[in-house]
């Protein structure tokens, strides 16, 4: 474990981070104006009925008591009961986590397929038409809000051309993937911008290295030099950028899932905030935080596997 940059101490340090996240999400949702009882009753609201609901939900208890109840529900795995769905939050999360994970996975694969060839070719043909065109396109894509890119894709490829569905999740793996094409492209455009720039800069640095010059002087073909020497050394720092941005990508799914009506964690979170469904908001925030921390740890592991010098430095 230590050769991979992991240790029991480092893993133990994640525990207070998770506790801090539970506390922050617990406090912030209660600072949002609005009353869960009012949302539940709707047109049937009366002060007496609202008070009865607050009492039954434990909202009249002290903040510390409510936080303690939430922590017990986390350790039990139920995460409490949803005010809106009247089901254990854990069951709702199991229904919603699949679409979100699949969207992130499809976006990550799409970004890799886009960024790897474009980043390397832009570096090899630095200053050329491909390099300039790539920089202009992805800079524009990065500057535009993701939801605006999604709306444009819906108008063009969904409504005008009719190539892809404009919302929903479909049925079966094929239907899921088909419905996730536009959302994945929407997320991949700004994500790929960072990866292409990073891979381009890293590849240029490696191409100017002495060992690459020596390999060329030995008569090794340009393709072999690129595949065996340049790409292998250029990809290590990009893996860190990929992992960090993959963690941020989770936050982007919150908006895009609502734009494309995907029944994932993001749409669940937005709906829960709107209805003041405290248990759902707290549970989704915690699950997303766990995913981000897991991605960060995995990124460090992959980085050390790609660059053995880091593993040697850790053991010293």
Tab-separated table of C-alpha atoms in Angstrom:
chain	number	residue	atom	x	y	z
A	1	UNK	CA	0.000	0.000	0.000
A	2	UNK	CA	2.791	2.424	0.853
A	3	UNK	CA	4.400	1.998	-2.571
A	4	UNK	CA	1.140	3.201	-4.079
A	5	UNK	CA	1.049	6.267	-1.863
A	6	UNK	CA	-1.552	4.812	0.481
A	7	UNK	CA	-1.276	4.337	4.207
A	8	UNK	CA	-3.642	3.661	7.039
A	9	UNK	CA	-2.900	7.156	8.338
A	10	UNK	CA	-3.943	8.745	5.075
A	11	UNK	CA	-7.106	6.679	4.871
A	12	UNK	CA	-7.900	7.518	8.486
A	13	UNK	CA	-7.537	11.223	7.665
A	14	UNK	CA	-10.485	10.871	5.298
A	15	UNK	CA	-12.803	10.087	8.196
A	16	UNK	CA	-12.852	13.611	9.722
A	17	UNK	CA	-13.264	14.998	6.190
A	18	UNK	CA	-16.414	12.925	5.750
A	19	UNK	CA	-17.699	14.007	9.158
A	20	UNK	CA	-17.065	17.620	8.185
A	21	UNK	CA	-19.022	17.123	4.978
A	22	UNK	CA	-21.973	15.655	6.869
A	23	UNK	CA	-21.918	18.645	9.226
A	24	UNK	CA	-21.689	21.224	6.440
A	25	UNK	CA	-24.500	19.658	4.393
A	26	UNK	CA	-26.609	19.288	7.541
A	27	UNK	CA	-26.228	22.971	8.434
A	28	UNK	CA	-26.447	24.478	4.944
A	29	UNK	CA	-29.739	22.842	3.970
A	30	UNK	CA	-31.277	24.187	7.172
A	31	UNK	CA	-30.115	27.699	6.318
A	32	UNK	CA	-32.099	27.601	3.078
A	33	UNK	CA	-35.375	29.547	3.537
A	34	UNK	CA	-38.442	27.354	3.628
A	35	UNK	CA	-40.156	24.813	5.819
A	36	UNK	CA	-40.410	21.089	4.985
A	37	UNK	CA	-43.846	20.995	6.585
A	38	UNK	CA	-45.066	23.731	4.241
A	39	UNK	CA	-43.746	21.815	1.237
A	40	UNK	CA	-45.395	18.594	2.384
A	41	UNK	CA	-48.800	20.143	3.082
A	42	UNK	CA	-49.007	22.436	0.061
A	43	UNK	CA	-52.537	23.829	-0.270
A	44	UNK	CA	-53.612	21.884	2.804
A	45	UNK	CA	-51.371	23.972	5.046
A	46	UNK	CA	-52.603	24.971	8.482
A	47	UNK	CA	-50.442	25.980	11.436
A	48	UNK	CA	-51.714	23.021	13.484
A	49	UNK	CA	-50.992	20.482	10.718
A	50	UNK	CA	-47.546	21.989	10.096
A	51	UNK	CA	-46.677	21.780	13.779
A	52	UNK	CA	-47.794	18.162	13.894
A	53	UNK	CA	-45.603	17.276	10.902
A	54	UNK	CA	-42.583	19.068	12.367
A	55	UNK	CA	-43.042	17.109	15.569
A	56	UNK	CA	-43.372	13.779	13.749
A	57	UNK	CA	-40.260	14.467	11.659
A	58	UNK	CA	-38.239	15.504	14.695
A	59	UNK	CA	-37.707	19.038	13.387
A	60	UNK	CA	-38.610	20.489	16.792
A	61	UNK	CA	-35.697	18.664	18.416
A	62	UNK	CA	-32.428	20.437	19.059
A	63	UNK	CA	-29.918	20.702	16.229
A	64	UNK	CA	-27.503	18.367	18.005
A	65	UNK	CA	-30.233	15.774	18.460
A	66	UNK	CA	-31.183	15.986	14.773
A	67	UNK	CA	-27.530	15.667	13.733
A	68	UNK	CA	-27.090	12.640	15.970
A	69	UNK	CA	-30.149	10.984	14.432
A	70	UNK	CA	-28.720	11.661	10.962
A	71	UNK	CA	-25.360	10.100	11.867
A	72	UNK	CA	-27.088	6.993	13.223
A	73	UNK	CA	-29.040	6.682	9.996
A	74	UNK	CA	-25.775	6.949	8.028
A	75	UNK	CA	-24.154	4.141	9.989
A	76	UNK	CA	-27.263	2.000	9.574
A	77	UNK	CA	-27.208	2.575	5.804
A	78	UNK	CA	-30.799	3.786	5.604
A	79	UNK	CA	-29.944	7.540	5.671
A	80	UNK	CA	-33.371	8.181	7.195
A	81	UNK	CA	-36.725	8.404	5.439
A	82	UNK	CA	-37.461	10.826	2.632
A	83	UNK	CA	-40.089	13.472	3.362
A	84	UNK	CA	-41.198	13.470	-0.276
A	85	UNK	CA	-41.002	9.800	-1.292
A	86	UNK	CA	-41.780	8.239	2.105
A	87	UNK	CA	-39.111	5.604	1.517
A	88	UNK	CA	-35.711	4.946	3.089
A	89	UNK	CA	-33.226	7.258	1.421
A	90	UNK	CA	-30.795	4.384	0.951
A	91	UNK	CA	-33.256	2.647	-1.385
A	92	UNK	CA	-33.759	5.839	-3.385
A	93	UNK	CA	-29.993	6.261	-3.756
A	94	UNK	CA	-29.644	2.741	-5.116
A	95	UNK	CA	-32.239	3.578	-7.784
A	96	UNK	CA	-30.557	6.851	-8.748
A	97	UNK	CA	-26.827	6.144	-8.494
A	98	UNK	CA	-26.701	3.962	-11.619
A	99	UNK	CA	-27.606	6.658	-14.174
A	100	UNK	CA	-25.160	9.126	-12.619
A	101	UNK	CA	-22.266	6.658	-12.583
A	102	UNK	CA	-22.986	5.597	-16.156
A	103	UNK	CA	-23.085	9.235	-17.274
A	104	UNK	CA	-19.733	9.921	-15.604
A	105	UNK	CA	-18.226	6.751	-17.115
A	106	UNK	CA	-19.463	7.524	-20.636
A	107	UNK	CA	-18.199	11.109	-20.341
A	108	UNK	CA	-14.792	9.921	-19.117
A	109	UNK	CA	-14.434	7.451	-22.002
A	110	UNK	CA	-15.554	10.070	-24.510
A	111	UNK	CA	-13.083	12.606	-23.119
A	112	UNK	CA	-10.261	10.077	-23.406
A	113	UNK	CA	-11.140	9.279	-27.021
A	114	UNK	CA	-11.262	12.991	-27.855
A	115	UNK	CA	-8.319	14.300	-25.848
A	116	UNK	CA	-5.688	11.633	-26.452
A	117	UNK	CA	-5.356	11.959	-30.241
A	118	UNK	CA	-6.050	15.702	-30.397
A	119	UNK	CA	-3.625	16.555	-27.589
A	120	UNK	CA	-0.786	14.520	-29.101
A	121	UNK	CA	-1.387	15.675	-32.685
A	122	UNK	CA	-1.637	19.313	-31.567
A	123	UNK	CA	1.759	18.959	-29.889
A	124	UNK	CA	3.400	17.142	-32.806
A	125	UNK	CA	2.039	19.685	-35.290
A	126	UNK	CA	2.461	22.666	-33.045
A	127	UNK	CA	1.349	25.925	-34.610
A	128	UNK	CA	-0.409	24.178	-37.475
A	129	UNK	CA	-4.022	24.371	-38.535
A	130	UNK	CA	-5.054	21.440	-36.317
A	131	UNK	CA	-3.365	22.960	-33.297
A	132	UNK	CA	-4.946	26.377	-33.820
A	133	UNK	CA	-8.379	24.969	-34.628
A	134	UNK	CA	-8.344	22.721	-31.585
A	135	UNK	CA	-7.377	25.582	-29.286
A	136	UNK	CA	-10.098	27.877	-30.642
A	137	UNK	CA	-12.844	25.238	-30.508
A	138	UNK	CA	-12.117	23.987	-27.019
A	139	UNK	CA	-11.498	27.467	-25.618
A	140	UNK	CA	-14.940	28.466	-26.847
A	141	UNK	CA	-16.436	25.275	-25.435
A	142	UNK	CA	-14.791	25.888	-22.077
A	143	UNK	CA	-16.023	29.487	-21.929
A	144	UNK	CA	-19.666	28.590	-22.565
A	145	UNK	CA	-21.794	27.329	-19.657
A	146	UNK	CA	-22.440	23.584	-19.815
A	147	UNK	CA	-26.206	24.001	-19.725
A	148	UNK	CA	-26.030	26.330	-22.750
A	149	UNK	CA	-24.002	23.763	-24.683
A	150	UNK	CA	-26.620	21.171	-23.755
A	151	UNK	CA	-29.466	23.347	-24.998
A	152	UNK	CA	-27.664	23.956	-28.304
A	153	UNK	CA	-27.087	20.225	-28.759
A	154	UNK	CA	-30.753	19.543	-27.999
A	155	UNK	CA	-31.893	22.090	-30.573
A	156	UNK	CA	-29.532	20.896	-33.298
A	157	UNK	CA	-29.119	17.124	-32.857
A	158	UNK	CA	-32.336	16.431	-30.987
A	159	UNK	CA	-35.059	18.633	-32.417
A	160	UNK	CA	-33.746	19.704	-35.839
A	161	UNK	CA	-31.885	16.576	-36.985
A	162	UNK	CA	-33.627	14.077	-34.703
A	163	UNK	CA	-30.509	11.956	-34.296
A	164	UNK	CA	-30.641	11.607	-30.515
A	165	UNK	CA	-33.323	11.801	-27.811
A	166	UNK	CA	-33.517	15.096	-25.956
A	167	UNK	CA	-34.204	13.622	-22.537
A	168	UNK	CA	-34.890	10.564	-20.445
A	169	UNK	CA	-32.792	7.477	-19.745
A	170	UNK	CA	-34.227	4.769	-21.990
A	171	UNK	CA	-34.421	1.048	-21.210
A	172	UNK	CA	-31.672	-1.542	-21.390
A	173	UNK	CA	-27.951	-0.807	-21.677
A	174	UNK	CA	-28.236	0.169	-25.340
A	175	UNK	CA	-31.101	2.538	-24.615
A	176	UNK	CA	-29.237	4.053	-21.684
A	177	UNK	CA	-26.125	4.709	-23.760
A	178	UNK	CA	-28.189	6.139	-26.629
A	179	UNK	CA	-29.966	8.568	-24.319
A	180	UNK	CA	-26.678	9.603	-22.683
A	181	UNK	CA	-24.924	10.632	-25.907
A	182	UNK	CA	-25.931	14.300	-25.802
A	183	UNK	CA	-25.453	14.700	-22.019
A	184	UNK	CA	-22.021	13.057	-22.257
A	185	UNK	CA	-20.959	15.295	-25.147
A	186	UNK	CA	-22.189	18.318	-23.194
A	187	UNK	CA	-19.973	17.415	-20.264
A	188	UNK	CA	-17.075	16.210	-22.412
A	189	UNK	CA	-16.519	19.468	-24.300
A	190	UNK	CA	-15.340	21.585	-21.327
A	191	UNK	CA	-13.708	18.549	-19.699
A	192	UNK	CA	-11.709	17.755	-22.851
A	193	UNK	CA	-10.469	21.340	-23.045
A	194	UNK	CA	-8.414	20.920	-19.896
A	195	UNK	CA	-7.137	17.488	-20.937
A	196	UNK	CA	-6.144	18.546	-24.453
A	197	UNK	CA	-4.251	21.569	-23.157
A	198	UNK	CA	-2.522	19.531	-20.468
A	199	UNK	CA	-1.580	16.678	-22.814
A	200	UNK	CA	-0.372	19.107	-25.467
A	201	UNK	CA	1.894	20.940	-23.015
A	202	UNK	CA	3.190	17.693	-21.495
A	203	UNK	CA	3.858	16.157	-24.916
A	204	UNK	CA	5.762	19.247	-26.103
A	205	UNK	CA	7.938	19.113	-22.986
A	206	UNK	CA	8.771	15.446	-23.544
A	207	UNK	CA	9.424	15.971	-27.274
A	208	UNK	CA	12.097	18.532	-26.366
A	209	UNK	CA	13.809	16.122	-23.946
A	210	UNK	CA	17.313	14.787	-24.601
A	211	UNK	CA	16.305	11.114	-24.548
A	212	UNK	CA	13.822	11.735	-27.365
A	213	UNK	CA	16.547	13.407	-29.426
A	214	UNK	CA	18.854	10.458	-28.792
A	215	UNK	CA	16.142	8.009	-29.800
A	216	UNK	CA	15.665	9.871	-33.074
A	217	UNK	CA	19.431	9.900	-33.732
A	218	UNK	CA	19.467	6.122	-33.316
A	219	UNK	CA	17.150	5.868	-36.285
A	220	UNK	CA	14.046	4.804	-34.374
A	221	UNK	CA	10.900	5.575	-36.345
A	222	UNK	CA	8.880	8.631	-35.392
A	223	UNK	CA	5.856	6.458	-34.511
A	224	UNK	CA	7.921	4.249	-32.181
A	225	UNK	CA	9.429	7.272	-30.477
A	226	UNK	CA	5.986	8.766	-29.997
A	227	UNK	CA	4.310	5.586	-28.752
A	228	UNK	CA	7.106	4.063	-26.657
A	229	UNK	CA	8.866	7.117	-25.263
A	230	UNK	CA	6.885	10.333	-25.607
A	231	UNK	CA	3.351	9.235	-24.802
A	232	UNK	CA	4.428	7.036	-21.912
A	233	UNK	CA	6.154	9.945	-20.169
A	234	UNK	CA	3.629	12.599	-21.145
A	235	UNK	CA	0.586	10.749	-19.863
A	236	UNK	CA	1.608	10.622	-16.169
A	237	UNK	CA	0.967	14.301	-15.286
A	238	UNK	CA	-2.175	14.293	-17.418
A	239	UNK	CA	-3.561	11.442	-15.305
A	240	UNK	CA	-3.584	13.776	-12.301
A	241	UNK	CA	-5.422	16.457	-14.276
A	242	UNK	CA	-7.888	13.809	-15.461
A	243	UNK	CA	-8.583	12.616	-11.920
A	244	UNK	CA	-9.015	16.087	-10.457
A	245	UNK	CA	-11.379	17.150	-13.221
A	246	UNK	CA	-13.269	13.870	-12.997
A	247	UNK	CA	-14.071	14.781	-9.405
A	248	UNK	CA	-15.333	18.194	-10.559
A	249	UNK	CA	-17.296	16.464	-13.304
A	250	UNK	CA	-19.571	14.991	-10.632
A	251	UNK	CA	-20.741	18.495	-9.793
A	252	UNK	CA	-21.440	19.174	-13.452
A	253	UNK	CA	-23.803	16.218	-13.647
A	254	UNK	CA	-26.136	17.961	-11.195
A	255	UNK	CA	-27.028	20.593	-13.779
A	256	UNK	CA	-26.883	18.407	-16.893
A	257	UNK	CA	-29.117	15.714	-15.425
A	258	UNK	CA	-31.815	18.331	-14.975
A	259	UNK	CA	-31.339	19.708	-18.496
A	260	UNK	CA	-31.772	16.236	-20.037
A	261	UNK	CA	-34.238	14.860	-17.439
A	262	UNK	CA	-31.926	12.011	-16.379
A	263	UNK	CA	-33.137	10.254	-13.215
A	264	UNK	CA	-29.786	10.395	-11.445
A	265	UNK	CA	-28.280	11.771	-8.271
A	266	UNK	CA	-28.102	15.321	-9.613
A	267	UNK	CA	-31.784	15.614	-10.437
A	268	UNK	CA	-32.587	13.954	-7.123
A	269	UNK	CA	-30.492	16.541	-5.277
A	270	UNK	CA	-32.092	19.516	-7.028
A	271	UNK	CA	-35.583	18.184	-6.373
A	272	UNK	CA	-34.746	17.502	-2.733
A	273	UNK	CA	-33.431	21.039	-2.208
A	274	UNK	CA	-36.585	22.479	-3.782
A	275	UNK	CA	-38.843	20.433	-1.490
A	276	UNK	CA	-36.588	20.825	1.583
A	277	UNK	CA	-36.167	17.051	1.804
A	278	UNK	CA	-33.384	17.189	4.380
A	279	UNK	CA	-32.513	13.463	4.558
A	280	UNK	CA	-32.140	13.184	0.774
A	281	UNK	CA	-29.975	16.311	0.480
A	282	UNK	CA	-27.698	15.144	3.283
A	283	UNK	CA	-27.381	11.621	1.876
A	284	UNK	CA	-26.701	12.712	-1.712
A	285	UNK	CA	-24.098	15.238	-0.540
A	286	UNK	CA	-22.329	12.543	1.451
A	287	UNK	CA	-22.375	10.020	-1.405
A	288	UNK	CA	-21.017	12.584	-3.874
A	289	UNK	CA	-18.293	13.523	-1.396
A	290	UNK	CA	-17.297	9.877	-0.964
A	291	UNK	CA	-17.060	9.536	-4.735
A	292	UNK	CA	-14.852	12.624	-5.021
A	293	UNK	CA	-12.521	11.404	-2.266
A	294	UNK	CA	-12.338	7.943	-3.842
A	295	UNK	CA	-11.432	9.477	-7.216
A	296	UNK	CA	-8.685	11.577	-5.603
A	297	UNK	CA	-7.176	8.548	-3.879
A	298	UNK	CA	-7.391	6.477	-7.052
A	299	UNK	CA	-5.759	9.301	-9.006
A	300	UNK	CA	-2.744	9.235	-6.690
A	301	UNK	CA	-2.491	5.454	-7.064
A	302	UNK	CA	-2.615	5.622	-10.871
A	303	UNK	CA	-0.085	8.459	-10.907
A	304	UNK	CA	2.391	6.384	-8.926
A	305	UNK	CA	1.851	3.374	-11.165
A	306	UNK	CA	2.558	5.496	-14.239
A	307	UNK	CA	5.571	7.197	-12.631
A	308	UNK	CA	7.525	4.682	-10.478
A	309	UNK	CA	9.817	7.483	-9.256
A	310	UNK	CA	7.035	8.671	-6.973
A	311	UNK	CA	6.681	5.233	-5.393
A	312	UNK	CA	10.437	5.105	-4.799
A	313	UNK	CA	10.330	8.555	-3.178
A	314	UNK	CA	7.561	7.427	-0.821
A	315	UNK	CA	9.537	4.423	0.411
A	316	UNK	CA	12.600	6.494	1.253
